[in-house]
Amino acid sequence: MGDLDNLRLQCLSCRKCEPGTTRTNLVFGVGNPNARVMFIGEAPGEQEDLRGEPFVGRSGKLMDSMIAEVGLYRDKNIYIANMIKCRPPNNRDPLPSEQEACINWLRAQFKIIKPKIIVCVGRIAAARIMKPDIKITKEHGVFMEKKGVLMMATLHPAALLRNINQKPLAEEDFRILKQKIMEVCPETYNI
Ligand code: URA
């Protein structure tokens, strides 16, 4: 069994917060454990909770189609996870204490996967992982380096569904992402 499978098993029995006791399924993550590029969202919604997989609802489908345009696929060359592994009841925002309780699972995923590039999907993930005061409307598509890892935020696909005029902005983020991948981990396109 791989390290990531092992970690998933440990995570399955975590009951450190309320969502851990009310969820339907753990939403640990999906994708290639050898991926160089990791996408991080906020927390599972209803569909994710039912399926046990991140980004499988309407917004996830939109994200899949946009990243496919730049040659990225969850079942091939990337890994996708959330900061929070269990759906908060009634889709409420995760409490700060729940974020704290859960973030170590994500840190452990980073340690095993060792991504070269992290894409934060939406402001909440970008604020927690990149910088607390990030202004996503201005700073999406801009790379920064933290502890040797390149990080970029992109607009959340749920926001694009609410305002489809913004879709070209996210498409541009993913073109910038592709260029960065070609520079630092072109092997992504041979996995
Ligand atoms: N939004 C997220 O941030 N993550 C998911 O898994 C689904 C929707």
PDB file of C-alpha atoms and ligand atoms in Angstrom:
ATOM      1  CA  MET A   1       0.000   0.000   0.000  1.00  0.00           C
ATOM      2  CA  GLY A   2       1.332   3.472  -0.910  1.00  0.00           C
ATOM      3  CA  ASP A   3       1.967   6.215   1.642  1.00  0.00           C
ATOM      4  CA  LEU A   4      -1.017   8.170   0.391  1.00  0.00           C
ATOM      5  CA  ASP A   5      -3.347   5.161   0.748  1.00  0.00           C
ATOM      6  CA  ASN A   6      -2.048   4.719   4.255  1.00  0.00           C
ATOM      7  CA  LEU A   7      -2.698   8.353   5.076  1.00  0.00           C
ATOM      8  CA  ARG A   8      -6.205   8.056   3.657  1.00  0.00           C
ATOM      9  CA  LEU A   9      -6.932   5.163   5.981  1.00  0.00           C
ATOM     10  CA  GLN A  10      -5.791   7.211   8.969  1.00  0.00           C
ATOM     11  CA  CYS A  11      -7.887  10.156   7.786  1.00  0.00           C
ATOM     12  CA  LEU A  12     -10.954   7.894   7.460  1.00  0.00           C
ATOM     13  CA  SER A  13     -11.067   7.406  11.195  1.00  0.00           C
ATOM     14  CA  CYS A  14     -10.469  11.081  12.105  1.00  0.00           C
ATOM     15  CA  ARG A  15     -13.282  12.499  14.233  1.00  0.00           C
ATOM     16  CA  LYS A  16     -11.578  15.682  15.403  1.00  0.00           C
ATOM     17  CA  CYS A  17     -14.442  17.947  14.373  1.00  0.00           C
ATOM     18  CA  GLU A  18     -18.200  17.943  13.799  1.00  0.00           C
ATOM     19  CA  PRO A  19     -18.130  17.465   9.997  1.00  0.00           C
ATOM     20  CA  GLY A  20     -16.112  14.300  10.622  1.00  0.00           C
ATOM     21  CA  THR A  21     -19.132  12.864  12.393  1.00  0.00           C
ATOM     22  CA  THR A  22     -21.886  14.177  10.076  1.00  0.00           C
ATOM     23  CA  ARG A  23     -20.389  13.598   6.610  1.00  0.00           C
ATOM     24  CA  THR A  24     -21.514  10.848   4.250  1.00  0.00           C
ATOM     25  CA  ASN A  25     -18.060  10.191   2.796  1.00  0.00           C
ATOM     26  CA  LEU A  26     -14.552  11.358   3.435  1.00  0.00           C
ATOM     27  CA  VAL A  27     -13.311  13.492   0.525  1.00  0.00           C
ATOM     28  CA  PHE A  28      -9.597  12.831   0.827  1.00  0.00           C
ATOM     29  CA  GLY A  29      -8.356  13.632  -2.674  1.00  0.00           C
ATOM     30  CA  VAL A  30      -8.111  12.220  -6.158  1.00  0.00           C
ATOM     31  CA  GLY A  31      -5.499  11.935  -8.846  1.00  0.00           C
ATOM     32  CA  ASN A  32      -1.979  10.809  -9.515  1.00  0.00           C
ATOM     33  CA  PRO A  33       0.126  10.461  -6.327  1.00  0.00           C
ATOM     34  CA  ASN A  34       3.176  11.249  -8.489  1.00  0.00           C
ATOM     35  CA  ALA A  35       1.662  14.459  -9.846  1.00  0.00           C
ATOM     36  CA  ARG A  36       3.860  17.559  -9.835  1.00  0.00           C
ATOM     37  CA  VAL A  37       0.822  19.815  -9.833  1.00  0.00           C
ATOM     38  CA  MET A  38      -1.747  19.910  -7.034  1.00  0.00           C
ATOM     39  CA  PHE A  39      -5.088  21.745  -6.989  1.00  0.00           C
ATOM     40  CA  ILE A  40      -6.503  22.727  -3.594  1.00  0.00           C
ATOM     41  CA  GLY A  41     -10.112  23.732  -2.992  1.00  0.00           C
ATOM     42  CA  GLU A  42     -11.929  24.719   0.172  1.00  0.00           C
ATOM     43  CA  ALA A  43     -14.349  22.047   1.343  1.00  0.00           C
ATOM     44  CA  PRO A  44     -16.611  19.372  -0.136  1.00  0.00           C
ATOM     45  CA  GLY A  45     -20.152  20.284  -1.126  1.00  0.00           C
ATOM     46  CA  GLU A  46     -23.154  18.010  -1.376  1.00  0.00           C
ATOM     47  CA  GLN A  47     -22.115  16.110  -4.504  1.00  0.00           C
ATOM     48  CA  GLU A  48     -18.571  15.655  -3.250  1.00  0.00           C
ATOM     49  CA  ASP A  49     -19.885  14.330   0.068  1.00  0.00           C
ATOM     50  CA  LEU A  50     -22.126  11.841  -1.739  1.00  0.00           C
ATOM     51  CA  ARG A  51     -19.381  10.634  -4.076  1.00  0.00           C
ATOM     52  CA  GLY A  52     -16.338  10.919  -1.812  1.00  0.00           C
ATOM     53  CA  GLU A  53     -14.452  12.870  -4.485  1.00  0.00           C
ATOM     54  CA  PRO A  54     -13.509  16.570  -4.722  1.00  0.00           C
ATOM     55  CA  PHE A  55     -14.979  18.864  -7.368  1.00  0.00           C
ATOM     56  CA  VAL A  56     -17.562  16.520  -8.893  1.00  0.00           C
ATOM     57  CA  GLY A  57     -20.554  18.889  -8.855  1.00  0.00           C
ATOM     58  CA  ARG A  58     -21.371  21.572 -11.433  1.00  0.00           C
ATOM     59  CA  SER A  59     -18.395  23.716 -10.545  1.00  0.00           C
ATOM     60  CA  GLY A  60     -16.074  20.714 -10.626  1.00  0.00           C
ATOM     61  CA  LYS A  61     -17.273  19.795 -14.112  1.00  0.00           C
ATOM     62  CA  LEU A  62     -16.565  23.341 -15.252  1.00  0.00           C
ATOM     63  CA  MET A  63     -13.078  23.165 -13.740  1.00  0.00           C
ATOM     64  CA  ASP A  64     -12.415  19.790 -15.404  1.00  0.00           C
ATOM     65  CA  SER A  65     -13.339  21.185 -18.806  1.00  0.00           C
ATOM     66  CA  MET A  66     -11.146  24.273 -18.382  1.00  0.00           C
ATOM     67  CA  ILE A  67      -8.082  22.365 -17.215  1.00  0.00           C
ATOM     68  CA  ALA A  68      -8.539  19.772 -19.976  1.00  0.00           C
ATOM     69  CA  GLU A  69      -7.961  22.666 -22.404  1.00  0.00           C
ATOM     70  CA  VAL A  70      -4.417  22.887 -21.027  1.00  0.00           C
ATOM     71  CA  GLY A  71      -3.818  19.130 -20.939  1.00  0.00           C
ATOM     72  CA  LEU A  72      -4.550  18.482 -17.255  1.00  0.00           C
ATOM     73  CA  TYR A  73      -6.746  15.601 -16.097  1.00  0.00           C
ATOM     74  CA  ARG A  74      -7.605  14.359 -12.594  1.00  0.00           C
ATOM     75  CA  ASP A  75      -7.237  10.727 -13.643  1.00  0.00           C
ATOM     76  CA  LYS A  76      -3.846  11.315 -15.222  1.00  0.00           C
ATOM     77  CA  ASN A  77      -1.404  14.062 -14.327  1.00  0.00           C
ATOM     78  CA  ILE A  78      -2.644  16.143 -11.386  1.00  0.00           C
ATOM     79  CA  TYR A  79      -3.830  15.625  -7.820  1.00  0.00           C
ATOM     80  CA  ILE A  80      -6.880  17.439  -6.398  1.00  0.00           C
ATOM     81  CA  ALA A  81      -7.719  17.855  -2.710  1.00  0.00           C
ATOM     82  CA  ASN A  82      -9.508  20.239  -0.382  1.00  0.00           C
ATOM     83  CA  MET A  83      -8.359  21.998   2.779  1.00  0.00           C
ATOM     84  CA  ILE A  84     -11.281  20.424   4.595  1.00  0.00           C
ATOM     85  CA  LYS A  85     -11.880  16.724   4.044  1.00  0.00           C
ATOM     86  CA  CYS A  86     -15.475  16.424   5.282  1.00  0.00           C
ATOM     87  CA  ARG A  87     -18.543  18.422   4.220  1.00  0.00           C
ATOM     88  CA  PRO A  88     -19.684  20.858   6.898  1.00  0.00           C
ATOM     89  CA  PRO A  89     -23.378  20.289   7.727  1.00  0.00           C
ATOM     90  CA  ASN A  90     -25.727  22.203   5.383  1.00  0.00           C
ATOM     91  CA  ASN A  91     -22.711  23.564   3.483  1.00  0.00           C
ATOM     92  CA  ARG A  92     -21.983  26.102   6.210  1.00  0.00           C
ATOM     93  CA  ASP A  93     -18.521  27.676   6.169  1.00  0.00           C
ATOM     94  CA  PRO A  94     -15.941  25.581   7.972  1.00  0.00           C
ATOM     95  CA  LEU A  95     -15.189  27.050  11.418  1.00  0.00           C
ATOM     96  CA  PRO A  96     -11.635  28.249  12.092  1.00  0.00           C
ATOM     97  CA  SER A  97     -11.288  25.440  14.640  1.00  0.00           C
ATOM     98  CA  GLU A  98     -12.307  22.904  11.968  1.00  0.00           C
ATOM     99  CA  GLN A  99      -9.803  24.339   9.523  1.00  0.00           C
ATOM    100  CA  GLU A 100      -7.108  23.991  12.169  1.00  0.00           C
ATOM    101  CA  ALA A 101      -8.168  20.445  12.962  1.00  0.00           C
ATOM    102  CA  CYS A 102      -8.016  19.425   9.303  1.00  0.00           C
ATOM    103  CA  ILE A 103      -5.056  21.281   7.811  1.00  0.00           C
ATOM    104  CA  ASN A 104      -2.524  18.723   8.998  1.00  0.00           C
ATOM    105  CA  TRP A 105      -4.040  16.144   6.656  1.00  0.00           C
ATOM    106  CA  LEU A 106      -3.341  18.472   3.758  1.00  0.00           C
ATOM    107  CA  ARG A 107       0.180  19.135   5.044  1.00  0.00           C
ATOM    108  CA  ALA A 108       0.744  15.381   5.172  1.00  0.00           C
ATOM    109  CA  GLN A 109      -0.527  15.073   1.589  1.00  0.00           C
ATOM    110  CA  PHE A 110       1.953  17.794   0.513  1.00  0.00           C
ATOM    111  CA  LYS A 111       4.792  15.907   2.229  1.00  0.00           C
ATOM    112  CA  ILE A 112       4.029  12.706   0.362  1.00  0.00           C
ATOM    113  CA  ILE A 113       3.199  14.154  -3.063  1.00  0.00           C
ATOM    114  CA  LYS A 114       5.811  16.941  -2.952  1.00  0.00           C
ATOM    115  CA  PRO A 115       4.175  19.057  -5.661  1.00  0.00           C
ATOM    116  CA  LYS A 116       6.249  21.610  -7.555  1.00  0.00           C
ATOM    117  CA  ILE A 117       3.183  23.720  -8.274  1.00  0.00           C
ATOM    118  CA  ILE A 118       0.101  24.328  -6.131  1.00  0.00           C
ATOM    119  CA  VAL A 119      -3.035  25.902  -7.588  1.00  0.00           C
ATOM    120  CA  CYS A 120      -5.358  27.360  -4.947  1.00  0.00           C
ATOM    121  CA  VAL A 121      -8.926  27.256  -6.193  1.00  0.00           C
ATOM    122  CA  GLY A 122     -10.785  30.244  -4.792  1.00  0.00           C
ATOM    123  CA  ARG A 123     -10.023  32.912  -2.213  1.00  0.00           C
ATOM    124  CA  ILE A 124     -10.459  30.816   0.924  1.00  0.00           C
ATOM    125  CA  ALA A 125      -7.835  28.247  -0.070  1.00  0.00           C
ATOM    126  CA  ALA A 126      -5.522  30.966  -1.418  1.00  0.00           C
ATOM    127  CA  ALA A 127      -5.781  32.961   1.827  1.00  0.00           C
ATOM    128  CA  ARG A 128      -4.940  29.919   3.969  1.00  0.00           C
ATOM    129  CA  ILE A 129      -2.190  28.498   1.786  1.00  0.00           C
ATOM    130  CA  MET A 130      -0.629  31.503   0.028  1.00  0.00           C
ATOM    131  CA  LYS A 131      -1.208  34.674   2.042  1.00  0.00           C
ATOM    132  CA  PRO A 132      -3.990  35.763   4.397  1.00  0.00           C
ATOM    133  CA  ASP A 133      -4.712  39.105   2.714  1.00  0.00           C
ATOM    134  CA  ILE A 134      -4.714  37.872  -0.880  1.00  0.00           C
ATOM    135  CA  LYS A 135      -6.971  39.853  -3.205  1.00  0.00           C
ATOM    136  CA  ILE A 136      -8.082  37.132  -5.546  1.00  0.00           C
ATOM    137  CA  THR A 137      -9.687  39.495  -8.066  1.00  0.00           C
ATOM    138  CA  LYS A 138      -6.290  41.157  -8.572  1.00  0.00           C
ATOM    139  CA  GLU A 139      -3.855  38.388  -7.777  1.00  0.00           C
ATOM    140  CA  HIS A 140      -5.313  35.357  -9.542  1.00  0.00           C
ATOM    141  CA  GLY A 141      -2.945  33.989 -12.155  1.00  0.00           C
ATOM    142  CA  VAL A 142       0.116  35.434 -10.382  1.00  0.00           C
ATOM    143  CA  PHE A 143       2.710  32.966  -9.138  1.00  0.00           C
ATOM    144  CA  MET A 144       4.497  33.321  -5.827  1.00  0.00           C
ATOM    145  CA  GLU A 145       7.051  31.010  -4.260  1.00  0.00           C
ATOM    146  CA  LYS A 146       6.725  29.694  -0.737  1.00  0.00           C
ATOM    147  CA  LYS A 147       9.100  27.155   0.805  1.00  0.00           C
ATOM    148  CA  GLY A 148      10.377  26.240  -2.648  1.00  0.00           C
ATOM    149  CA  VAL A 149       6.916  25.563  -4.061  1.00  0.00           C
ATOM    150  CA  LEU A 150       5.326  27.726  -6.757  1.00  0.00           C
ATOM    151  CA  MET A 151       1.772  28.742  -5.964  1.00  0.00           C
ATOM    152  CA  MET A 152      -0.973  30.408  -7.939  1.00  0.00           C
ATOM    153  CA  ALA A 153      -4.573  31.248  -7.121  1.00  0.00           C
ATOM    154  CA  THR A 154      -7.398  30.988  -9.586  1.00  0.00           C
ATOM    155  CA  LEU A 155     -11.027  32.084  -9.441  1.00  0.00           C
ATOM    156  CA  HIS A 156     -13.343  29.469  -7.963  1.00  0.00           C
ATOM    157  CA  PRO A 157     -15.466  27.765 -10.654  1.00  0.00           C
ATOM    158  CA  ALA A 158     -18.566  28.298  -8.469  1.00  0.00           C
ATOM    159  CA  ALA A 159     -17.921  32.051  -8.816  1.00  0.00           C
ATOM    160  CA  LEU A 160     -17.617  31.598 -12.596  1.00  0.00           C
ATOM    161  CA  LEU A 161     -20.972  29.834 -12.662  1.00  0.00           C
ATOM    162  CA  ARG A 162     -22.477  32.849 -10.916  1.00  0.00           C
ATOM    163  CA  ASN A 163     -20.748  35.278 -13.271  1.00  0.00           C
ATOM    164  CA  ILE A 164     -19.865  33.586 -16.545  1.00  0.00           C
ATOM    165  CA  ASN A 165     -18.287  36.826 -17.849  1.00  0.00           C
ATOM    166  CA  GLN A 166     -15.317  35.975 -15.634  1.00  0.00           C
ATOM    167  CA  LYS A 167     -14.637  32.627 -17.297  1.00  0.00           C
ATOM    168  CA  PRO A 168     -12.020  34.057 -19.712  1.00  0.00           C
ATOM    169  CA  LEU A 169     -10.046  35.273 -16.666  1.00  0.00           C
ATOM    170  CA  ALA A 170      -9.831  31.739 -15.286  1.00  0.00           C
ATOM    171  CA  GLU A 171      -8.995  30.383 -18.745  1.00  0.00           C
ATOM    172  CA  GLU A 172      -6.090  32.814 -18.861  1.00  0.00           C
ATOM    173  CA  ASP A 173      -4.963  31.607 -15.388  1.00  0.00           C
ATOM    174  CA  PHE A 174      -4.777  28.090 -16.762  1.00  0.00           C
ATOM    175  CA  ARG A 175      -2.791  29.188 -19.818  1.00  0.00           C
ATOM    176  CA  ILE A 176      -0.321  30.856 -17.430  1.00  0.00           C
ATOM    177  CA  LEU A 177      -0.284  27.639 -15.406  1.00  0.00           C
ATOM    178  CA  LYS A 178       0.531  25.603 -18.507  1.00  0.00           C
ATOM    179  CA  GLN A 179       3.489  27.876 -19.314  1.00  0.00           C
ATOM    180  CA  LYS A 180       4.809  27.464 -15.777  1.00  0.00           C
ATOM    181  CA  ILE A 181       4.429  23.695 -15.965  1.00  0.00           C
ATOM    182  CA  MET A 182       6.391  23.674 -19.237  1.00  0.00           C
ATOM    183  CA  GLU A 183       9.157  25.610 -17.440  1.00  0.00           C
ATOM    184  CA  VAL A 184       9.435  23.720 -14.171  1.00  0.00           C
ATOM    185  CA  CYS A 185       7.872  20.272 -14.584  1.00  0.00           C
ATOM    186  CA  PRO A 186       7.252  19.513 -18.278  1.00  0.00           C
ATOM    187  CA  GLU A 187       7.172  15.808 -17.345  1.00  0.00           C
ATOM    188  CA  THR A 188       3.565  16.528 -16.279  1.00  0.00           C
ATOM    189  CA  TYR A 189       2.688  16.197 -19.942  1.00  0.00           C
ATOM    190  CA  ASN A 190       4.334  12.777 -20.241  1.00  0.00           C
ATOM    191  CA  ILE A 191       2.766  11.121 -17.197  1.00  0.00           C
TER     192      ILE A 191
HETATM  193  N1  URA B   1     -15.677  23.502  -3.969  1.00  0.00           N
HETATM  194  C1  URA B   1     -14.509  23.220  -3.378  1.00  0.00           C
HETATM  195  O1  URA B   1     -13.774  24.112  -2.951  1.00  0.00           O
HETATM  196  N2  URA B   1     -14.166  21.937  -3.304  1.00  0.00           N
HETATM  197  C2  URA B   1     -14.920  20.931  -3.776  1.00  0.00           C
HETATM  198  O2  URA B   1     -14.532  19.783  -3.677  1.00  0.00           O
HETATM  199  C3  URA B   1     -16.139  21.279  -4.394  1.00  0.00           C
HETATM  200  C4  URA B   1     -16.493  22.569  -4.480  1.00  0.00           C
END
